[in-house]
XYZ file of C-alpha atoms in Angstrom:
451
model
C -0.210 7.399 23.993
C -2.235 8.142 27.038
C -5.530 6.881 27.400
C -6.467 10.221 28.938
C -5.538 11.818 25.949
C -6.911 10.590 23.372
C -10.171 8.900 21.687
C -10.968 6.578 18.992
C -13.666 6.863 16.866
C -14.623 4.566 13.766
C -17.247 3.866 12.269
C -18.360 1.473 9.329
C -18.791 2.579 5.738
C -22.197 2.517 5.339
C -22.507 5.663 7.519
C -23.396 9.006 5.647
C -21.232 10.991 7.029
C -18.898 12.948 4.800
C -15.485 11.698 6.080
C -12.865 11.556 4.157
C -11.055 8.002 3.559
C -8.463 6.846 5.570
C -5.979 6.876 3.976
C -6.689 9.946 1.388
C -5.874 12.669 4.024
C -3.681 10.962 7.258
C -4.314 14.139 9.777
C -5.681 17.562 9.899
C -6.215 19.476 13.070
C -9.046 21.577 12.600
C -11.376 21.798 15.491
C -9.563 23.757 18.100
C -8.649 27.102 19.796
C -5.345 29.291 20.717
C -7.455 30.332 23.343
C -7.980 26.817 24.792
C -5.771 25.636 27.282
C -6.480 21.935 26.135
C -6.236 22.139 22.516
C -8.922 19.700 20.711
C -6.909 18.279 17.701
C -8.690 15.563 14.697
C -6.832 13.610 13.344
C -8.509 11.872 10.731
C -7.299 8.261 9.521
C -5.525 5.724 11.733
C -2.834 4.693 9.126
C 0.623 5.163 10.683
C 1.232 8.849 9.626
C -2.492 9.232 11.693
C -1.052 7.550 14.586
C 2.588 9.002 14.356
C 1.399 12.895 14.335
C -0.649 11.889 16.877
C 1.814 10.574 18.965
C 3.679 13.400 18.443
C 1.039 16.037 19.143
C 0.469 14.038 22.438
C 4.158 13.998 23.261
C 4.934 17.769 23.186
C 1.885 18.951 24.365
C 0.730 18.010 27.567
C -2.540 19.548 27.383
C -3.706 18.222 24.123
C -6.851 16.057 22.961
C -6.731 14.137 20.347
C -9.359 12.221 18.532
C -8.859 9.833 15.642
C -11.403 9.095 12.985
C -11.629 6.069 11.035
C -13.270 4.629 7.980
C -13.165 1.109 8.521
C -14.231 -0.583 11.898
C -10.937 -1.245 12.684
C -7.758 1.037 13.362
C -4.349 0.943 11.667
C -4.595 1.076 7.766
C -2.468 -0.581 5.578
C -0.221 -1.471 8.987
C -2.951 -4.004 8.715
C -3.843 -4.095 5.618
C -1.139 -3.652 3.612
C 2.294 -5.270 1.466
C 2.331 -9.077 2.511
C 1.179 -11.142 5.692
C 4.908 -12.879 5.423
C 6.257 -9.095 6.056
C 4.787 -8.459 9.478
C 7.525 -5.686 10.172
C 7.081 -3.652 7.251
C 3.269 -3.229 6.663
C 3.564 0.218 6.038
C 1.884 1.607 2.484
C -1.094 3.891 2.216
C -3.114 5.670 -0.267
C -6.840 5.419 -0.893
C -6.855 4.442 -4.655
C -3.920 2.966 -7.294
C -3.163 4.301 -10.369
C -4.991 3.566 -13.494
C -3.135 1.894 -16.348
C -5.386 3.431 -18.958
C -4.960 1.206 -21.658
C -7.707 -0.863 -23.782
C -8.291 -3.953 -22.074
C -7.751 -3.059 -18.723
C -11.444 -3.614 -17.671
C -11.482 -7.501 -18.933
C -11.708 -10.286 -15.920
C -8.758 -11.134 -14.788
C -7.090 -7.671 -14.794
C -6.406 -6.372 -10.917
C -5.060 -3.808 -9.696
C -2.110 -5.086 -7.053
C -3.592 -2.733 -4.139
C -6.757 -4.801 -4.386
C -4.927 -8.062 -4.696
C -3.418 -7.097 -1.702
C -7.007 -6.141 0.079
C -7.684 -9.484 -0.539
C -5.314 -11.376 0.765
C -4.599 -9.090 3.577
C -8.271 -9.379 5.024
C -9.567 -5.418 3.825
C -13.244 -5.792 3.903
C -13.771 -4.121 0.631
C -11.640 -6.261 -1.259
C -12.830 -9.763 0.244
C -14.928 -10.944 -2.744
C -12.050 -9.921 -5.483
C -11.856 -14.147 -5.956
C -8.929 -13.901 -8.486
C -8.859 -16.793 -10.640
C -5.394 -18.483 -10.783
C -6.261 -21.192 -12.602
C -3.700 -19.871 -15.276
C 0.069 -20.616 -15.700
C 1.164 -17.414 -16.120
C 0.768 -13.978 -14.048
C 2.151 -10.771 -15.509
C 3.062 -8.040 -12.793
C 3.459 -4.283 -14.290
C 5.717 -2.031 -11.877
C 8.838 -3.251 -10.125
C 8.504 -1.596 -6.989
C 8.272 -3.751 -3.655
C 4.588 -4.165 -4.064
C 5.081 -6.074 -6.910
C 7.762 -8.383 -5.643
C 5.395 -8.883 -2.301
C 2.673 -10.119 -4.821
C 4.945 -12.127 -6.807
C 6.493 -13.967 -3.993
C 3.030 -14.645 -2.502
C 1.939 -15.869 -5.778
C 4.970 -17.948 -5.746
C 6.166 -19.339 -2.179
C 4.716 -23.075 -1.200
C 1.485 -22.820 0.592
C 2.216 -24.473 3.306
C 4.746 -21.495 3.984
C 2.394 -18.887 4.161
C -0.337 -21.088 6.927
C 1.554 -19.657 9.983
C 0.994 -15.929 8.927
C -2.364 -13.540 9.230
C -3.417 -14.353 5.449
C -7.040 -15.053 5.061
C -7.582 -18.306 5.024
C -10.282 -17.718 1.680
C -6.833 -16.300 0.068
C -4.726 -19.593 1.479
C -7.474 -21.956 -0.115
C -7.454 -19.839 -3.278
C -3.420 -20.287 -3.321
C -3.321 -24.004 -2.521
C -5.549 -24.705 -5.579
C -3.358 -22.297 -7.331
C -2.200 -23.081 -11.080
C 0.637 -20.225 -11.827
C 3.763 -21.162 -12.658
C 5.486 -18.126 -14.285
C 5.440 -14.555 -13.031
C 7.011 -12.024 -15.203
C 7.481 -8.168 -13.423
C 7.933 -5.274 -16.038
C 8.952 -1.959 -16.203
C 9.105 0.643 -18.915
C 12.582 1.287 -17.708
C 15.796 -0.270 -17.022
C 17.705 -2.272 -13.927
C 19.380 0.871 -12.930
C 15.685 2.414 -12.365
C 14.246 -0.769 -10.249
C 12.837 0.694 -7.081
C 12.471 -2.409 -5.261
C 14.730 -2.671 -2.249
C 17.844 -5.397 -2.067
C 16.255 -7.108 0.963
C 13.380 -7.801 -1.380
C 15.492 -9.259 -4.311
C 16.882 -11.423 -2.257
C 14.385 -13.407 -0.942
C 12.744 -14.223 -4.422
C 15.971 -15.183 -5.800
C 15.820 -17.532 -2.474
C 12.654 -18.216 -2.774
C 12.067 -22.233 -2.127
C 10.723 -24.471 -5.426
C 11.371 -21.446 -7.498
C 13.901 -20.340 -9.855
C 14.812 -16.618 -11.899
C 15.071 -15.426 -15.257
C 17.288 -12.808 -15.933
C 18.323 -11.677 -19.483
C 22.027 -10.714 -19.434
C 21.275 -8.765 -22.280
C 20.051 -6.514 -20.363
C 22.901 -5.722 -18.100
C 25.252 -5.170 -21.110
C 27.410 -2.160 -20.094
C 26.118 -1.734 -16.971
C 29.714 -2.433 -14.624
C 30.860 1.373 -15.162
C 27.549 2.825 -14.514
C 27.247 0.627 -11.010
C 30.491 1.482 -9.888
C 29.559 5.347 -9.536
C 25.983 4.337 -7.990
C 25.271 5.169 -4.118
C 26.372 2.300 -1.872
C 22.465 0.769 -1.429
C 21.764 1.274 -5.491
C 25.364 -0.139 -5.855
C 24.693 -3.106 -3.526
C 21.125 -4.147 -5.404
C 22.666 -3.666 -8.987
C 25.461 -5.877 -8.301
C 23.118 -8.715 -6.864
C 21.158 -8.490 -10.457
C 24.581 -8.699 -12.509
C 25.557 -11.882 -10.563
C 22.120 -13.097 -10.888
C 21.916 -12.333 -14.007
C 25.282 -13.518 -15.274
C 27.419 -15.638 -13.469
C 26.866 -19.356 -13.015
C 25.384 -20.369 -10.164
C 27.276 -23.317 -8.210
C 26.809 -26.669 -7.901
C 23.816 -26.679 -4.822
C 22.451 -23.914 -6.493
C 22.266 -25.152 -9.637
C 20.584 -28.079 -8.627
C 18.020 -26.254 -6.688
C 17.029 -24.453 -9.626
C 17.000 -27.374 -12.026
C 14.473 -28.877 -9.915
C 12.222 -25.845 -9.201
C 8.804 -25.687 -10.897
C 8.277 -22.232 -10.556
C 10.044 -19.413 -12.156
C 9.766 -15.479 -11.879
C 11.511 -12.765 -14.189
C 12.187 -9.193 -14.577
C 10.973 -7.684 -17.775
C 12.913 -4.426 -18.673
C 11.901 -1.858 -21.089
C 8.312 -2.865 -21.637
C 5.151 -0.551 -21.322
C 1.799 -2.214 -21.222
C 0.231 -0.765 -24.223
C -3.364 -3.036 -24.722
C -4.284 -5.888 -22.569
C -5.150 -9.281 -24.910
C -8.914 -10.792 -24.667
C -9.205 -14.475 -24.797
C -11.025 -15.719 -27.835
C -14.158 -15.411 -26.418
C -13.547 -11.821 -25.269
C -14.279 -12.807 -21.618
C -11.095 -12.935 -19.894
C -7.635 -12.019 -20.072
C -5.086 -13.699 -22.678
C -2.374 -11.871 -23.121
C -0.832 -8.323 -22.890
C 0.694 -6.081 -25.454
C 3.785 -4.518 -24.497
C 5.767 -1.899 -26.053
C 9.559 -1.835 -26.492
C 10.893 1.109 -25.168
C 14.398 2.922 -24.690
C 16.033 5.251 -22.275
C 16.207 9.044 -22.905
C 17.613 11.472 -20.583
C 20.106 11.118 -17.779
C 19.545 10.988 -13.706
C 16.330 11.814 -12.210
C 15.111 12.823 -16.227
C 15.398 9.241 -16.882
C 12.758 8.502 -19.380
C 11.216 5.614 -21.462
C 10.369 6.247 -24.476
C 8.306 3.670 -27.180
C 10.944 2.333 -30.139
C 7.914 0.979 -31.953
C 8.211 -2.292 -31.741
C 5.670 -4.384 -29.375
C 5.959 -7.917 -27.925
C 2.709 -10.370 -26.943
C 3.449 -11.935 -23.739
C 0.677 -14.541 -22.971
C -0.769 -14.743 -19.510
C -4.309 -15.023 -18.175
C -3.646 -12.587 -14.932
C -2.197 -9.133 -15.004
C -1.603 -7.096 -11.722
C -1.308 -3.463 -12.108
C 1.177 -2.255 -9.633
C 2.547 1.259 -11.014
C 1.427 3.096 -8.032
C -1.122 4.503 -5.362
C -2.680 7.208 -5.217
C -4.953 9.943 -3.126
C -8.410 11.277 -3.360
C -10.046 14.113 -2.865
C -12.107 14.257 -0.220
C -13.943 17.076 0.120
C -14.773 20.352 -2.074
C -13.780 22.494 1.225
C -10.302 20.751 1.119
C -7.629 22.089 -1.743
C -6.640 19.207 -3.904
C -4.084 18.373 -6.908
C -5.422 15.730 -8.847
C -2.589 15.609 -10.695
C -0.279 15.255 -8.142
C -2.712 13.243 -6.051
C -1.559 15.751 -3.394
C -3.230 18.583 -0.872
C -1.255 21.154 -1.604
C 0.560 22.420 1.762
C 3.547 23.589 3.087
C 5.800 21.446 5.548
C 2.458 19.644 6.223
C -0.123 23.133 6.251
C -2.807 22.984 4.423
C -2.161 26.107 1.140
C -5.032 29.089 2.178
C -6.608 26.560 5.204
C -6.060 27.852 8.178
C -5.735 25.310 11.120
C -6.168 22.268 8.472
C -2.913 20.349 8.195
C -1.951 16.827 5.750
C 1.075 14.291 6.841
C 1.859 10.700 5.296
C 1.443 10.055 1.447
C -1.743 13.048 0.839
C 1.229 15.398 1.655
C 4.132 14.237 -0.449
C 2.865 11.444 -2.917
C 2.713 7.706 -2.889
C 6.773 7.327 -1.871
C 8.793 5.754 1.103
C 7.943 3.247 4.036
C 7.125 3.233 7.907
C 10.214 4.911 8.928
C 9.695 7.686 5.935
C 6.235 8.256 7.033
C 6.793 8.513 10.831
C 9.513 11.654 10.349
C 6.564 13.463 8.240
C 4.377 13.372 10.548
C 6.591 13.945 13.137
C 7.177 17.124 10.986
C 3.925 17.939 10.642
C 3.017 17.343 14.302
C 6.014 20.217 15.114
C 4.193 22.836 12.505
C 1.255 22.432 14.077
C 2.236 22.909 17.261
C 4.477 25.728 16.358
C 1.658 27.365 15.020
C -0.690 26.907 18.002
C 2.457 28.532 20.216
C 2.655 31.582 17.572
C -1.297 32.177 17.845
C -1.845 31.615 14.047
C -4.593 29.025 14.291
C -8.056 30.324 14.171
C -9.198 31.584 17.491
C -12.998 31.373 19.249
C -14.459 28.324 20.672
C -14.626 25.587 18.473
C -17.392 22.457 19.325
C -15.108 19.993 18.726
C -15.755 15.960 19.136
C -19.392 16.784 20.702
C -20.407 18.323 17.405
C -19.587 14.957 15.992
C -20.502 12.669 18.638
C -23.835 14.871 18.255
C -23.877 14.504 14.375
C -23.503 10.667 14.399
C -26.756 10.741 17.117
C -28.823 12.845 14.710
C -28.407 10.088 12.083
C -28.222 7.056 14.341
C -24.546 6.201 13.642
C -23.124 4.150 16.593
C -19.185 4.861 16.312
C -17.015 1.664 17.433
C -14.805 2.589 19.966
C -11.421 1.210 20.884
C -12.736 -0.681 23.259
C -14.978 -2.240 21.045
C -11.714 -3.030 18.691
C -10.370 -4.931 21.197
C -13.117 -7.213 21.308
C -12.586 -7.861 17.693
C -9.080 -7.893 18.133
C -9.553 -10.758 21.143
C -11.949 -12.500 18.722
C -9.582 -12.785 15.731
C -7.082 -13.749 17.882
C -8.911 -16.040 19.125
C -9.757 -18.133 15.898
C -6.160 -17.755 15.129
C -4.765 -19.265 17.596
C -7.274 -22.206 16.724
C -5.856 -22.571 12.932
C -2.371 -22.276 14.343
C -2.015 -18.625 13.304
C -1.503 -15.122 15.089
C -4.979 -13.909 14.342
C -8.395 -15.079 11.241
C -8.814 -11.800 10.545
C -12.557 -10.841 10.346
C -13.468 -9.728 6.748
C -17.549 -9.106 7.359
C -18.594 -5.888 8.703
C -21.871 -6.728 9.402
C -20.319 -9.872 11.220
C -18.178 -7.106 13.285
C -21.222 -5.031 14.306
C -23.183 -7.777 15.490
C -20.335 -9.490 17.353
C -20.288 -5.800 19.056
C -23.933 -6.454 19.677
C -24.648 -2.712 17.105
């Protein structure tokens, strides 16, 4: 993207501005004109669908302006802060919130939700004084997605593996002193309904000093059913059955006899109450209920048998999904959903206000997933600009803002300024041995901007 074409403009939270989060609505293009010949487009949150229908807009339209609004003091999301420091390449989740469990015992101490366990060690500012305690032998994960296998494999790999990556080092010190053992991830459903990917199986079942736990009862039955799967679903079902079932040979064997960490998978468990120590101060335990399948395909669901099971742990990590907020009472919302309602990316009775990224279609899919939405929605827009169905007249554009953030003696950081930060973290980094010390203060920020 041009510099020409397009400006940056964050600012830190404790600005007053009504703005919606980052990552609750990825882009809307409100401020501009048919009538212009340089359309002024805002785009507001830098995640990757903020960037991508940016990009886009910028691509296939030479005239355009584009200006990106930010949140945070720093651009990129969950590119930066998001899934695991080991998994440079695929930082790519975003929503504002996560989803509630909504269960008794959810608000005790050591209950986190896995978005803000990620924060943490990921370096978000808002989550930098979460200070989990793993002092305990067991961690219980709910959700079997590949958020929960990043935080189980960062529970579990050695230290000393993770020192060469951008984790924090407050969450590297936390993890050296680490006490956790076991991690058990559970679903409600079955293995045929994981939604982890294979790539992430595979490296915690090769995950050094570390060992799995697989019932085979659970993959009774299952050989017919994996035979008719699609080829990637067929691929990750058969590495569970051999996991599962077969004897491992002799090297492999012997690297799990001598691991002293184990993870499992959990299958047809719903958390039902988390446990309170004795005390009633912390964590102890969770209550899960049995459950069993009903319904075929997509209509898949679990349903409680009755029965319940105690599993013992003093951390549980909530990861059954993200979610969006509203932002605004101007903007249409679905709280339901956790959706603006639109179609192909246009806002539903909002003229000129458009959504891309996981605010448009729900917490699913990765980078590449996210980049052809807002593609998309970068082609309606434009499409409708060409047509002449945006609102027409002169619109202010970014000097109403830039004059609204004067009024109230906001100084926005611009990119330039990021790049002093981002020169500065990569500077300590390279001091530690690591690609960047990612700064977690955003008062330290300001002043090192001299604000």
């Amino acid at each position: 993207m041009a510099p020409r074409c397009w400006r940056w403009w964050p600012w830190s939270s404790w600005t007053r501005t009504r703005l919606p989060p980052s990552r609750s609505i990825q882009n809307f293009g409100q401020h501009f004109s048919t009538q212009e010949q340089t359309p002024q487009i805002c785009v507001v949150g830098s995640g990757p669908a903020g960037f991508y229908t940016a990009q886009h807009l910028l691509k296939h339209h030479s005239r355009a302006h584009v200006d990106i609004y930010e949140k945070q003091l720093v651009p990129f999301g969950l590119v930066r802060f998001g899934v695991a420091p080991d998994h440079p390449e695929v930082k790519s989740y975003g929503a504002e919130d996560h989803q509630a469990l909504d269960i008794p015992g959810e608000e005790l101490p050591g209950v986190f939700s896995a978005r803000a366990f990620v924060g943490w060690y990921n370096g978000l500012p808002e989550n930098r004084e979460l200070a989990p305690d793993l002092s305990c032998d067991t961690a219980v994960i709910l959700g079997q997605g590949n958020v929960a296998l990043d935080v189980a494999r960062i529970l579990l790999t050695p230290p000393d593996h993770l020192e060469k990556t951008d984790i924090t080092e407050a969450a590297l010190g936390a993890l050296r002193q680490s006490r956790v053992k076991t991690v058990w991830i559970v679903g409600r459903r079955g293995p045929l309904q994981v939604a982890f990917t294979i790539k992430e199986l595979r490296e915690m079942i090769q995950l050094p000093g570390t060992r799995p736990m697989l019932d085979p009862v659970d993959f009774l039955c299952l050989q017919d059913r994996i035979k008719e799967a699609a080829r990637p679903r067929k691929r990750l079902m058969e590495l569970l059955l051999r996991t599962a079932t077969e004897k491992p040979g002799v090297e492999e064997a012997a690297r799990r006899a001598s691991a002293s960490r184990a993870w499992g998978l959990r299958f047809f468990r719903s958390p039902q109450q988390v446990l309170p120590s004795p005390d009633g101060w912390r964590v102890a335990g969770i209550r899960l209920a049995v459950t069993r399948l009903e319904g075929i395909g997509e209509a898949t669901r679990a349903v409680p048998t009755g029965d319940v099971e105690d599993l013992p742990c003093g951390l549980v990590l909530s990861s059954v999904g993200y979610k969006s907020r509203p932002i605004d009472p101007s903007v249409p919302f679905d709280p339901k959903l956790g959706v603006i309602p639109n179609m192909e990316g246009r806002v539903v009775d909002v003229p000129g206000l458009y959504c891309s990224g996981w605010v448009k279609r729900g917490p699913t899919g990765v980078i590449t997933t996210t980049m052809t939405d807002s593609f998309l929605t970068g082609q309606i827009l434009l499409q409708d600009l060409r047509a002449g169905h945006l609102p027409s007249g002169p619109r202010p554009g970014s000097a109403a803002i830039k004059a609204l953030l004067d009024s109230r003696g906001v100084w926005p950081v611009s990119f330039s300024d990021w790049e002093k930060l981002d020169a500065e973290e990569v500077s300590r980094g390279q001091a530690l041995g690591k690609p960047r010390e990612k700064l977690l203060d955003p008062q330290e920020m300001l002043r090192l901007l001299g604000h």
